[in-house]
Coordinates of C-alpha atoms and ligand atoms in Angstrom, one line a residue:
X1 CA 80.4 95.7 129.9
X2 CA 80.9 97.9 127.1
X3 CA 77.7 99.5 125.8
X4 CA 77.5 100.0 121.2
X5 CA 76.5 103.9 121.3
X6 CA 79.4 104.5 123.3
X7 CA 81.7 105.0 121.0
X8 CA 79.2 107.7 119.7
X9 CA 79.7 109.7 122.8
X10 CA 83.0 109.1 121.9
X11 CA 82.6 110.6 118.9
X12 CA 80.4 113.9 119.9
X13 CA 82.0 114.4 123.1
X14 CA 85.3 115.3 120.1
X15 CA 82.7 117.4 117.9
X16 CA 82.3 119.5 121.4
X17 CA 85.3 119.0 122.1
X18 CA 86.8 120.8 118.9
X19 CA 84.1 123.6 118.7
X20 CA 85.1 124.1 122.2
X21 CA 88.9 124.5 121.7
X22 CA 89.7 124.8 118.4
X23 CA 89.2 129.0 117.2
X24 CA 88.6 127.8 113.7
X25 CA 86.5 125.0 114.5
X26 CA 84.4 127.6 115.5
X27 CA 83.9 129.7 112.5
X28 CA 83.4 126.9 110.5
X29 CA 81.1 126.0 112.3
X30 CA 79.2 129.7 112.0
X31 CA 79.7 129.4 108.2
X32 CA 78.9 126.3 107.6
X33 CA 75.5 126.7 109.4
X34 CA 74.6 130.3 107.7
X35 CA 75.4 128.0 104.1
X36 CA 73.5 126.0 105.5
X37 CA 70.1 127.7 106.3
X38 CA 70.6 130.0 103.3
X39 CA 70.3 127.0 101.4
X40 CA 67.7 126.0 102.7
X41 CA 65.7 129.1 102.6
X42 CA 66.5 130.0 98.3
X43 CA 64.6 128.1 96.0
X44 CA 67.2 125.3 95.0
X45 CA 67.4 122.0 93.4
X46 CA 67.8 119.4 96.3
X47 CA 70.5 118.4 93.6
X48 CA 72.4 121.9 95.3
X49 CA 71.0 121.8 99.2
X50 CA 73.1 118.2 98.7
X51 CA 76.9 119.3 97.6
X52 CA 76.4 122.5 100.1
X53 CA 75.9 120.1 103.3
X54 CA 78.6 118.0 102.2
X55 CA 80.3 121.2 101.0
X56 CA 79.6 121.7 105.0
X57 CA 80.3 118.3 105.9
X58 CA 83.7 117.7 104.3
X59 CA 85.3 121.5 105.7
X60 CA 83.8 120.3 109.5
X61 CA 85.6 116.7 109.5
X62 CA 88.8 118.3 107.7
X63 CA 89.0 120.7 110.6
X64 CA 88.6 118.1 113.4
X65 CA 91.9 115.8 111.6
X66 CA 93.8 118.4 111.4
X67 CA 92.4 119.7 115.1
X68 CA 94.3 115.4 115.7
X69 CA 97.0 115.7 113.7
X70 CA 97.5 119.1 116.0
X71 CA 97.2 117.3 119.1
X72 CA 99.6 114.0 118.3
X73 CA 102.0 116.2 116.9
X74 CA 102.3 118.2 120.3
X75 CA 101.9 114.8 121.9
X76 CA 105.0 114.1 120.0
X77 CA 107.0 117.1 120.6
X78 CA 106.9 120.4 122.0
X79 CA 110.0 120.9 120.8
X80 CA 110.5 122.7 117.7
X81 CA 110.9 120.9 114.5
X82 CA 110.9 121.0 110.9
X83 CA 109.1 117.5 110.5
X84 CA 106.5 118.8 113.2
X85 CA 106.2 122.6 111.1
X86 CA 105.7 120.6 108.0
X87 CA 103.6 118.0 109.4
X88 CA 101.0 120.4 111.3
X89 CA 101.7 123.2 107.9
X90 CA 100.3 120.5 105.8
X91 CA 97.2 119.5 107.8
X92 CA 96.0 122.4 107.7
X93 CA 96.8 123.0 103.5
X94 CA 94.4 120.9 103.5
X95 CA 91.8 122.4 105.4
X96 CA 92.4 125.9 103.2
X97 CA 92.0 123.6 99.8
X98 CA 89.4 122.2 101.4
X99 CA 87.8 125.5 102.0
X100 CA 88.5 127.3 98.9
X101 CA 87.2 124.6 97.0
X102 CA 83.6 125.4 99.3
X103 CA 84.0 128.7 98.8
X104 CA 83.7 128.4 94.7
X105 CA 81.0 125.4 95.7
X106 CA 78.3 128.1 97.2
X107 CA 79.5 131.0 94.4
X108 CA 78.3 128.8 91.2
X109 CA 75.6 127.1 93.3
X110 CA 74.4 131.1 95.2
X111 CA 75.6 133.4 92.4
X112 CA 72.6 131.9 90.2
X113 CA 69.6 132.7 92.3
X114 CA 71.2 135.9 94.0
X115 CA 71.1 137.9 90.5
X116 CA 68.0 136.9 89.5
Ligands
LIG201 N1 107.0 122.4 117.2 C1 106.8 122.5 116.5 N2 108.2 122.7 115.3 C2 107.8 124.2 114.5 N3 106.6 124.6 114.0 C3 105.6 123.9 115.1 C4 105.4 123.7 116.1 N4 104.6 123.7 116.8 C5 103.5 124.6 116.2 N5 104.1 124.5 114.8 C6 103.8 126.0 114.1 O1 102.9 126.9 114.3 C7 102.1 126.7 113.5 C8 100.6 127.1 114.2 O2 100.5 125.7 115.1 P1 99.1 125.3 116.5 O3 99.8 124.3 116.8 O4 99.3 126.8 117.5 O5 98.2 125.4 115.9 P2 97.2 126.5 115.2 O6 97.4 127.9 115.5 O7 95.8 126.1 115.8 O8 97.0 125.7 113.5 P3 95.6 125.6 113.0 O9 95.6 127.9 112.1 O10 96.4 125.4 111.7 O11 94.8 126.0 113.2 C9 102.1 125.2 112.8 O12 101.6 125.4 111.5 C10 103.9 125.4 112.7 O13 104.0 126.5 111.4

């Protein structure tokens, strides 16, 4: 019989696997942890903390979507193919866009507190 918590277990396995097997995911995870620790150490407003939490979550999710894309492409072909390259490069580009946006957001929030 299927239990209601089984999808949650599968999702947790997915997170564990991505962190364990993906070098970039480890880096994003570590940076996200540092950002959250600093966010709760500095006297930020609740809104600023919420924005930083959202930013960290969005980047981690994007990296996991990128990993899922890469695995799917590898499942379809192990051969070099221009479409496989485009799919992987575009997915990586999406993560880069979000990572740069997150850096901009973090600077906007942290810099005023750090220069005081
Ligand atoms: N089947 C393929 N055909 C053509 N190019 C490919 C193929 N597989 C990978 N590539 C190229 O190699 C790059 C790295 O792909 P790989 O699957 O090794 O991901 P990765 O090293 O985990 O990348 P990322 O840094 O984006 O997480 C891709 O962005 C793409 O440019």
